[in-house]
PDB file of C-alpha atoms in Angstrom:
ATOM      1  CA  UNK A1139      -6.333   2.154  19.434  1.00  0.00           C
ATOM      2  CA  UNK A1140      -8.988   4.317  17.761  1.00  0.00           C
ATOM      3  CA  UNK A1141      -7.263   7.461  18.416  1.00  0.00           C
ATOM      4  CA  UNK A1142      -4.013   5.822  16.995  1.00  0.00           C
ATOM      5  CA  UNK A1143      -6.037   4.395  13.470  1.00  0.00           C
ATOM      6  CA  UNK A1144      -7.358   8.696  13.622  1.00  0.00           C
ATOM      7  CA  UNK A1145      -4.386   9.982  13.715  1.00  0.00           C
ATOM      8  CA  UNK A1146      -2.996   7.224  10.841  1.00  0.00           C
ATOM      9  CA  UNK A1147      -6.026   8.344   8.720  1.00  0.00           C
ATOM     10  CA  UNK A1148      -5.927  11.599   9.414  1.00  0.00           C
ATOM     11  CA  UNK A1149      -2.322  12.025   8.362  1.00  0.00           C
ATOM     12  CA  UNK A1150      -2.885  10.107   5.056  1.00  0.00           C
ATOM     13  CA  UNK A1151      -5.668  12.470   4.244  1.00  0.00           C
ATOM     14  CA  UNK A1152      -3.791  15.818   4.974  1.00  0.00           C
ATOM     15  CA  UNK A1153      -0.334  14.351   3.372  1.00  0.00           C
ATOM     16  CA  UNK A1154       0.300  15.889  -0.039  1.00  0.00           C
ATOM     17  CA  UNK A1155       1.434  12.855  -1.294  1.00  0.00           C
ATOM     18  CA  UNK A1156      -0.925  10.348   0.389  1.00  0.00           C
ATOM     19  CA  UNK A1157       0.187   7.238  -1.256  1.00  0.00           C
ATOM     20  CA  UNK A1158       3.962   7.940   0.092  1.00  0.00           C
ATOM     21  CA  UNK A1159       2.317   8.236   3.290  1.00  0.00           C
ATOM     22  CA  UNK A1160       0.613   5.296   2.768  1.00  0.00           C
ATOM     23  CA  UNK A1161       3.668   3.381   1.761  1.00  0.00           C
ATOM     24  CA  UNK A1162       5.322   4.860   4.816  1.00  0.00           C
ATOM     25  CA  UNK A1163       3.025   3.357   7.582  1.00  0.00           C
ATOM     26  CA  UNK A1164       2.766   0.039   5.531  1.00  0.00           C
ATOM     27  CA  UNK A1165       6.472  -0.191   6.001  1.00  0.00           C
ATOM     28  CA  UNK A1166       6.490   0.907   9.811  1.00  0.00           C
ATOM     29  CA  UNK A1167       3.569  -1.882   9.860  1.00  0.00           C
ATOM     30  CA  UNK A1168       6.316  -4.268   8.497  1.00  0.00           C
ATOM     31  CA  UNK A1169       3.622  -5.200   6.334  1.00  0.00           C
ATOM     32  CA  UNK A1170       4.312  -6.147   2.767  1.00  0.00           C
ATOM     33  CA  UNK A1171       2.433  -5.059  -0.435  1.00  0.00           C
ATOM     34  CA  UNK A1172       1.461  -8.429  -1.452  1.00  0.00           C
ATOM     35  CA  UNK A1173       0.409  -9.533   2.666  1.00  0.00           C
ATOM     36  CA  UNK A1174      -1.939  -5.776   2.267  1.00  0.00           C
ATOM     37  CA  UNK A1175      -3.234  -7.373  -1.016  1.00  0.00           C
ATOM     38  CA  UNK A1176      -4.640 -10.182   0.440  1.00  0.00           C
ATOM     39  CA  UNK A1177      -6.135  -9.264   3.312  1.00  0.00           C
ATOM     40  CA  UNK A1178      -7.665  -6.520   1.106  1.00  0.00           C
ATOM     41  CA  UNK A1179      -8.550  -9.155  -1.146  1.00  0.00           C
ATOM     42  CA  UNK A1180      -6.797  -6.974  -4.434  1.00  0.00           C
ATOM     43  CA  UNK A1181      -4.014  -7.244  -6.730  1.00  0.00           C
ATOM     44  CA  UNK A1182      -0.622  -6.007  -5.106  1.00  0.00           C
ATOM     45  CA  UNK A1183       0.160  -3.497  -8.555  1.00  0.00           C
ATOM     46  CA  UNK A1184      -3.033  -1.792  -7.240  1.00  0.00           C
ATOM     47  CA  UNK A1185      -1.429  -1.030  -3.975  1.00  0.00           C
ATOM     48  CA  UNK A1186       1.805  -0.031  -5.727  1.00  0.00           C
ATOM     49  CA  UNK A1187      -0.365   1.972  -7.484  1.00  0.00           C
ATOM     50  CA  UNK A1188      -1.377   4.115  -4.563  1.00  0.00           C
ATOM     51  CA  UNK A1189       1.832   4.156  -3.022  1.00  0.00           C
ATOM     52  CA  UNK A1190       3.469   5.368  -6.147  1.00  0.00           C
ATOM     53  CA  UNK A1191       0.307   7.930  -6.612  1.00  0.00           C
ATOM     54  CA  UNK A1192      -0.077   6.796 -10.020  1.00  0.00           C
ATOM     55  CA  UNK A1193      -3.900   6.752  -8.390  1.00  0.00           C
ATOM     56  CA  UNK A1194      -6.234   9.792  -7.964  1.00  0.00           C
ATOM     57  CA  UNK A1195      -6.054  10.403  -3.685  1.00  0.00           C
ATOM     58  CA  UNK A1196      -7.718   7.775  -1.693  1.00  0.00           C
ATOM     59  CA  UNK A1197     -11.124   8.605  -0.637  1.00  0.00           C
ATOM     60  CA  UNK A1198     -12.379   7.949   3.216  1.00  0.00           C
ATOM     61  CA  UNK A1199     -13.603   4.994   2.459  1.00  0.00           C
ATOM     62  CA  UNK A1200     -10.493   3.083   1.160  1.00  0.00           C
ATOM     63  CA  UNK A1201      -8.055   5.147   3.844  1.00  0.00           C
ATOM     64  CA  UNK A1202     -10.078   3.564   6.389  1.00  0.00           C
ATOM     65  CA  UNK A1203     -10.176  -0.119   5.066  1.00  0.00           C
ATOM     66  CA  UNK A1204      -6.294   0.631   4.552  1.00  0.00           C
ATOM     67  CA  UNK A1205      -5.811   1.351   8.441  1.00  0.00           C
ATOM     68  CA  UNK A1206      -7.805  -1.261   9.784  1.00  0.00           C
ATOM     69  CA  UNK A1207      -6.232  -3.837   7.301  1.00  0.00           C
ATOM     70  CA  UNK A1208      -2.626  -2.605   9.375  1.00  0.00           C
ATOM     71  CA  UNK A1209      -4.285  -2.805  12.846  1.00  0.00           C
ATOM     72  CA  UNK A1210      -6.206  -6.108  11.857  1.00  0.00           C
ATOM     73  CA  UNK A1211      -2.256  -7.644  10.132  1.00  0.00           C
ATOM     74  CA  UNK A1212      -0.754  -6.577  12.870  1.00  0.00           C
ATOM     75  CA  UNK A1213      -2.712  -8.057  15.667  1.00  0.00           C
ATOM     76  CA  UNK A1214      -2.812 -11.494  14.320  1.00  0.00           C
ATOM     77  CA  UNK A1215       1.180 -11.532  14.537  1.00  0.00           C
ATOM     78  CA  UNK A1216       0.706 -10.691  18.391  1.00  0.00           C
ATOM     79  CA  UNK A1217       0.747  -6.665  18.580  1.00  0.00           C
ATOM     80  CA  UNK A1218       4.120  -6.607  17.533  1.00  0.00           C
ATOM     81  CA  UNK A1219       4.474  -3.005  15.709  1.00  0.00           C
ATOM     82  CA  UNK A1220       1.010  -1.675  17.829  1.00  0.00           C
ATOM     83  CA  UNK A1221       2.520  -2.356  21.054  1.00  0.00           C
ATOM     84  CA  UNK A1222       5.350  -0.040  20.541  1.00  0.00           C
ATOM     85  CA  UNK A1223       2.994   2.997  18.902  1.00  0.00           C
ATOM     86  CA  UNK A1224       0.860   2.830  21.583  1.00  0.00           C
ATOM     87  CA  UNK A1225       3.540   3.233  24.105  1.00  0.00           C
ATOM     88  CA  UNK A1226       2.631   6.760  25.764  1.00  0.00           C
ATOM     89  CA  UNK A1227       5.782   9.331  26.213  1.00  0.00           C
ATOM     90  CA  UNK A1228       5.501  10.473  29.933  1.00  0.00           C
ATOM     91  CA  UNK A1229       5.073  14.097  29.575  1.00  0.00           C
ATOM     92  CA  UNK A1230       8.044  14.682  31.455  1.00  0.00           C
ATOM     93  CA  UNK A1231      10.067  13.236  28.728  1.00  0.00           C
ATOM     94  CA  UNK A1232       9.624  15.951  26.506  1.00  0.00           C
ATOM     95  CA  UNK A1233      12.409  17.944  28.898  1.00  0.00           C
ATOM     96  CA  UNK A1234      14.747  15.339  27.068  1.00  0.00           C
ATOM     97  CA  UNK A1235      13.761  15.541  23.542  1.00  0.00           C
ATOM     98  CA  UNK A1236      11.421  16.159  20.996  1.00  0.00           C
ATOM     99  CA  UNK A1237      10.041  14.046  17.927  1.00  0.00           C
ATOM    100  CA  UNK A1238       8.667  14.467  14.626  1.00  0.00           C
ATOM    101  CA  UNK A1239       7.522  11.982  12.228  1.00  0.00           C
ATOM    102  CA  UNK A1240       7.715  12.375   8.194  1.00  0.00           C
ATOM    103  CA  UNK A1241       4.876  12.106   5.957  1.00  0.00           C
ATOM    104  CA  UNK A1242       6.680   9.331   4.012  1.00  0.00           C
ATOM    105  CA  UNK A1243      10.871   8.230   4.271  1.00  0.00           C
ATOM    106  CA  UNK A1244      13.394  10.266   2.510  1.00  0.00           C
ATOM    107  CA  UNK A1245      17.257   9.051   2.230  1.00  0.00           C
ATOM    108  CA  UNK A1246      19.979   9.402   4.297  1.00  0.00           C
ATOM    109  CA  UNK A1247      21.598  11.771   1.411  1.00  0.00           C
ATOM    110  CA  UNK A1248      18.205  13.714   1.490  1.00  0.00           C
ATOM    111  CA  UNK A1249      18.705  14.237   5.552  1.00  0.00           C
ATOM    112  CA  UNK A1250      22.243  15.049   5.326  1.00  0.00           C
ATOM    113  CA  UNK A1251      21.899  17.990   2.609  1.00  0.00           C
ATOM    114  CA  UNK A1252      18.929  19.429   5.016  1.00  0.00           C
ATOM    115  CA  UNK A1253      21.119  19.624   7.482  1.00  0.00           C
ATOM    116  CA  UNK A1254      23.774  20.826   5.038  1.00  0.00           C
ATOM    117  CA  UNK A1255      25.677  18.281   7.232  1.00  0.00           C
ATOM    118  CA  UNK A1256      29.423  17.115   6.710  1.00  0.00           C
ATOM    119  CA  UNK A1257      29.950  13.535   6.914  1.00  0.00           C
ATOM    120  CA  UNK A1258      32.053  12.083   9.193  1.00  0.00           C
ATOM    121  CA  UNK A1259      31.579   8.034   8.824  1.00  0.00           C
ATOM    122  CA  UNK A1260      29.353   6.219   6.483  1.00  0.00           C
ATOM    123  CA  UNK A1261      28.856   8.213   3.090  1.00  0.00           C
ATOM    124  CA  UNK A1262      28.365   5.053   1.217  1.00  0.00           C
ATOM    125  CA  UNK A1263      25.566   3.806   3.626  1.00  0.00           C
ATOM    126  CA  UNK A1264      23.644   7.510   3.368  1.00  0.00           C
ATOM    127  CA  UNK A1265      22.127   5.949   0.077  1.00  0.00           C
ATOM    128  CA  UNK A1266      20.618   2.924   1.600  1.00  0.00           C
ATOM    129  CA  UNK A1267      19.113   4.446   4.976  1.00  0.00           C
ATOM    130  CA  UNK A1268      15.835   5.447   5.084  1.00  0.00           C
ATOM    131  CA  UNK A1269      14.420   8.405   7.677  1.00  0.00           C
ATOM    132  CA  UNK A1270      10.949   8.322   8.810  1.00  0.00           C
ATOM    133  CA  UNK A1271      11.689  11.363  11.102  1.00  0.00           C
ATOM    134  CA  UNK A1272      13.901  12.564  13.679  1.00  0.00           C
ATOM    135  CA  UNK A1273      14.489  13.095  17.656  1.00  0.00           C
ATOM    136  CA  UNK A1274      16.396  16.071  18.684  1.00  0.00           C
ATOM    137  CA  UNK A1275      17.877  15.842  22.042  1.00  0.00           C
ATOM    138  CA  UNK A1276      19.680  17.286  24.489  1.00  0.00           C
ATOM    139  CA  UNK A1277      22.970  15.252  25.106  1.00  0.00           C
ATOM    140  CA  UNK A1278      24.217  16.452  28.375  1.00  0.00           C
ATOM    141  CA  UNK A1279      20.026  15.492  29.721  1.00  0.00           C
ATOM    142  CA  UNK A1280      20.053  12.324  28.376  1.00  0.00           C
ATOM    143  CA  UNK A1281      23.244  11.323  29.300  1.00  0.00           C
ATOM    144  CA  UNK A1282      22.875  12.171  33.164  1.00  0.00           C
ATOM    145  CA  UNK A1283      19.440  12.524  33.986  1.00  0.00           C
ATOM    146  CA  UNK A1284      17.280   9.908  31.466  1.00  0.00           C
ATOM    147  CA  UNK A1285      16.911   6.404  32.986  1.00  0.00           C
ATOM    148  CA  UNK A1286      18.107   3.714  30.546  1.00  0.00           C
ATOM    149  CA  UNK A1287      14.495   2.075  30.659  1.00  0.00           C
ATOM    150  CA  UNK A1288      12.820   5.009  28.890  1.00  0.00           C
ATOM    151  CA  UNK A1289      15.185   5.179  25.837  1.00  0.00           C
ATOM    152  CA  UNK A1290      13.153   3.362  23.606  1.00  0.00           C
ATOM    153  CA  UNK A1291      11.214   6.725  23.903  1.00  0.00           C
ATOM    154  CA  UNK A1292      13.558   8.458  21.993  1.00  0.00           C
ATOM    155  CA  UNK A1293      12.691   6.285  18.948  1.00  0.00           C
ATOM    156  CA  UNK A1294       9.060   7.787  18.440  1.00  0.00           C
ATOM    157  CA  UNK A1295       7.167   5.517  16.006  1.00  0.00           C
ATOM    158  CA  UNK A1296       9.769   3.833  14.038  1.00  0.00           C
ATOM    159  CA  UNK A1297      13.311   3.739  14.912  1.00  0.00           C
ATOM    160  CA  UNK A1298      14.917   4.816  11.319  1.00  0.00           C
ATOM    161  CA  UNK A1299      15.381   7.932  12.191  1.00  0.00           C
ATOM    162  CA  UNK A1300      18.370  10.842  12.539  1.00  0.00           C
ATOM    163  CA  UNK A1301      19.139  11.135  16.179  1.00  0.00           C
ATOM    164  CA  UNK A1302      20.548  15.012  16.546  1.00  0.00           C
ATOM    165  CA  UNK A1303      22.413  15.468  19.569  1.00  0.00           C
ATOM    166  CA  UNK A1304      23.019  18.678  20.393  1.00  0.00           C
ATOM    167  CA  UNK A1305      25.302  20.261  23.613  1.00  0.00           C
ATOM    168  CA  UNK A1306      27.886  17.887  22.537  1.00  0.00           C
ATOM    169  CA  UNK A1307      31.648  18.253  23.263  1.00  0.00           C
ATOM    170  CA  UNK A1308      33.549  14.981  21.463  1.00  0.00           C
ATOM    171  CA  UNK A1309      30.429  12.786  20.193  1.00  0.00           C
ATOM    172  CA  UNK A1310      31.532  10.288  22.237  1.00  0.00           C
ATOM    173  CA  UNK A1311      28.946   9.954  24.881  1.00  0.00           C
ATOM    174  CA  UNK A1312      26.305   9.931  22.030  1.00  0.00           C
ATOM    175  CA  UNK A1313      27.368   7.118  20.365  1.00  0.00           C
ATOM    176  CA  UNK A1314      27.778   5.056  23.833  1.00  0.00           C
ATOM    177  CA  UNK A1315      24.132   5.476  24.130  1.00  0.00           C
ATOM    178  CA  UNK A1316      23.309   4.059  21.130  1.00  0.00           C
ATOM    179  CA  UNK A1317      25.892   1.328  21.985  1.00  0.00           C
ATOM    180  CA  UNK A1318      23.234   0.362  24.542  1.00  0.00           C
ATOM    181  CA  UNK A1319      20.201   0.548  23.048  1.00  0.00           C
ATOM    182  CA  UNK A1320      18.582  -2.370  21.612  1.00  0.00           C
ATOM    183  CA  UNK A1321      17.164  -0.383  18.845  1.00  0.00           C
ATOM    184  CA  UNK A1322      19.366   1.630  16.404  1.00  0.00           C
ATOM    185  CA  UNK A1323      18.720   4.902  14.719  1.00  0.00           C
ATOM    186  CA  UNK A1324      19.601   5.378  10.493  1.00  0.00           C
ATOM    187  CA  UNK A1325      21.800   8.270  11.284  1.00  0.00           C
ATOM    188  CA  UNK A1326      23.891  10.027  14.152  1.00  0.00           C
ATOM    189  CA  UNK A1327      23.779  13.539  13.819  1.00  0.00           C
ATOM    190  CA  UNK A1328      26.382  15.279  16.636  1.00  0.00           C
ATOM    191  CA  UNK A1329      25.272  19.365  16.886  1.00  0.00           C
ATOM    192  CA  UNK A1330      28.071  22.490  17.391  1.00  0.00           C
ATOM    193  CA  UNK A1331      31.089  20.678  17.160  1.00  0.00           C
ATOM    194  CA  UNK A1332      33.902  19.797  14.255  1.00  0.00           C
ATOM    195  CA  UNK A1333      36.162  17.241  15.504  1.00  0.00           C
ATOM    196  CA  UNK A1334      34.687  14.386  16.954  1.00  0.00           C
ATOM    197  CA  UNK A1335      36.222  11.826  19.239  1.00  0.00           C
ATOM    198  CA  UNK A1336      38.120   8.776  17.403  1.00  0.00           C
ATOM    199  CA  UNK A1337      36.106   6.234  19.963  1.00  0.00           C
ATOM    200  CA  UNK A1338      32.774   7.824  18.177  1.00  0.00           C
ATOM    201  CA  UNK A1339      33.677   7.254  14.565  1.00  0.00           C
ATOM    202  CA  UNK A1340      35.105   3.407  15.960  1.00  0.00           C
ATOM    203  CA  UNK A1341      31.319   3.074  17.235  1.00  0.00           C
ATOM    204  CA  UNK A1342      29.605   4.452  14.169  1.00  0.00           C
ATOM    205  CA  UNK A1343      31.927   1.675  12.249  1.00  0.00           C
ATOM    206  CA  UNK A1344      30.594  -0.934  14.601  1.00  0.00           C
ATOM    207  CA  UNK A1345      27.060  -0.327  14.160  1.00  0.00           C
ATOM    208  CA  UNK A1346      26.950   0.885  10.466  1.00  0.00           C
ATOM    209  CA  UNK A1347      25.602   4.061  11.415  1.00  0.00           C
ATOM    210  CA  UNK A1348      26.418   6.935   9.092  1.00  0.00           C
ATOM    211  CA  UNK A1349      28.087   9.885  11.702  1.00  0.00           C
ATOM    212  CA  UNK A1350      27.336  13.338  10.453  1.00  0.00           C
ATOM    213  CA  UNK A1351      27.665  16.607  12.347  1.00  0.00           C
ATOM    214  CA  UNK A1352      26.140  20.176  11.469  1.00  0.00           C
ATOM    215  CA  UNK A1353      26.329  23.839  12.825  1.00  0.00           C
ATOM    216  CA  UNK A1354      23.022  24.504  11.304  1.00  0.00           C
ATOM    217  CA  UNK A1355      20.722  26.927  13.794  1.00  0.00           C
ATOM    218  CA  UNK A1356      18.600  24.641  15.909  1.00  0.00           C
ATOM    219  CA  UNK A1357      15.465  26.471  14.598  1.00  0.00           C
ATOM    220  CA  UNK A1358      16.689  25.671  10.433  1.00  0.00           C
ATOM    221  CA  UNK A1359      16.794  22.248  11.154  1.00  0.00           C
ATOM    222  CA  UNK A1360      13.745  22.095  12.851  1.00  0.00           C
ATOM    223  CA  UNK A1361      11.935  24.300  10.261  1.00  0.00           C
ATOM    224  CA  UNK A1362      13.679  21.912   7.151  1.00  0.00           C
ATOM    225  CA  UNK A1363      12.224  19.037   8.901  1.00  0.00           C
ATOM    226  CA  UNK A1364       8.617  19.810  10.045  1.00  0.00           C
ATOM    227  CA  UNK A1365       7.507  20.295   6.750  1.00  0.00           C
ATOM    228  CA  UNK A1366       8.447  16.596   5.745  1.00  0.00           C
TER     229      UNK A1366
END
């Protein structure tokens, strides 16, 4: 748990924006501005304040009281959000996929032009998802070699995020893993390919999961992305 609330504060700190990043793990938290308030015992415009940084940067001190206020929220609802963050990725795992996390959310429209994408289902939903990072994974590996059980791997810390799938022939085998999974990603991104299979785009319908694909280099996207 200590290395977790580290690596919280420690992001906060470094962000350029802190109070987006702020905002960000309040929201991964599931913790709301006016439940932070309390507990902090101040007025909830003061933490809009800081999440909007209409504030000079938090010092130490008040990034600290921030984190613990999460950790101490959290655990009196039963673990809920620090159960899953504390989850540890077998290192094997990272044959599968890789993660990142973003400093604070952008929009699905934001992701999309990044990955100068073309949108396939869902344009009108791209305003209203949020991204708080990205896996990129290796279809064909995940499809026929990842047990079921360790999906919930692939969500990292919060599961709005883009899901890029890349070594993928029709899309469709992508979107019948996320048929499975309990947990849903924002966005569907399907890597190298221009049509996509008509069962994929039915899926993307049922979940209300915008369905983008991209033939942006590998090493673009994840060079437009790490520096969120």
């Amino acid at each position: 748990m200590e290395k977790l609330k580290f690596e919280i504060a420690g992001q906060i700190a470094l962000s350029k924006n802190p109070g987006s990043t702020m905002k960000k793990w309040r929201e991964i938290f599931q913790i709301s501005q006016s439940e932070l308030a309390r507990y902090l015992k101040i007025s909830s415009s003061t933490i809009s304040d800081y999440e909007s940084n209409r504030r000079k940067s938090p010092g130490s001190a008040i990034i600290a009281r921030f984190v613990d206020a999460l950790f101490e929220i959290d655990k009196s609802k039963g673990n809920v959000v620090l159960s899953k963050l504390t989850m540890q990725t077998p290192f094997q795992m990272q044959d599968f996929f890789e993660t990142h996390e973003f400093a604070s959310a952008i929009s699905g429209i934001d992701f999309s032009k990044l990955l100068a994408a073309n949108v396939v289902y869902g344009e009108e939903l791209l305003a209203i998802k949020k991204v708080y990072g990205y896996t990129l994974m290796d279809s064909l590996k995940i499809i026929m070699e990842m047990p079921i059980d360790k999906y919930h791997h692939l969500f990292g810390s919060m599961a709005e995020r883009g899901f890029i799938f890349t070594k993928v022939s029709t899309g469709r085998s992508p979107m019948v893993v996320i048929r499975v999974t309990p947990m849903k990603p924002s966005i569907v991104v399907l890597h190298g390919i221009d049509q996509v299979d008509d069962l994929a785009i039915k899926l993307a319908k049922k979940e209300q999961i915008p369905l983008l694909t991209t033939k942006l280099d590998l090493q673009k996207i994840r060079y437009a992305l790490n520096k969120l």
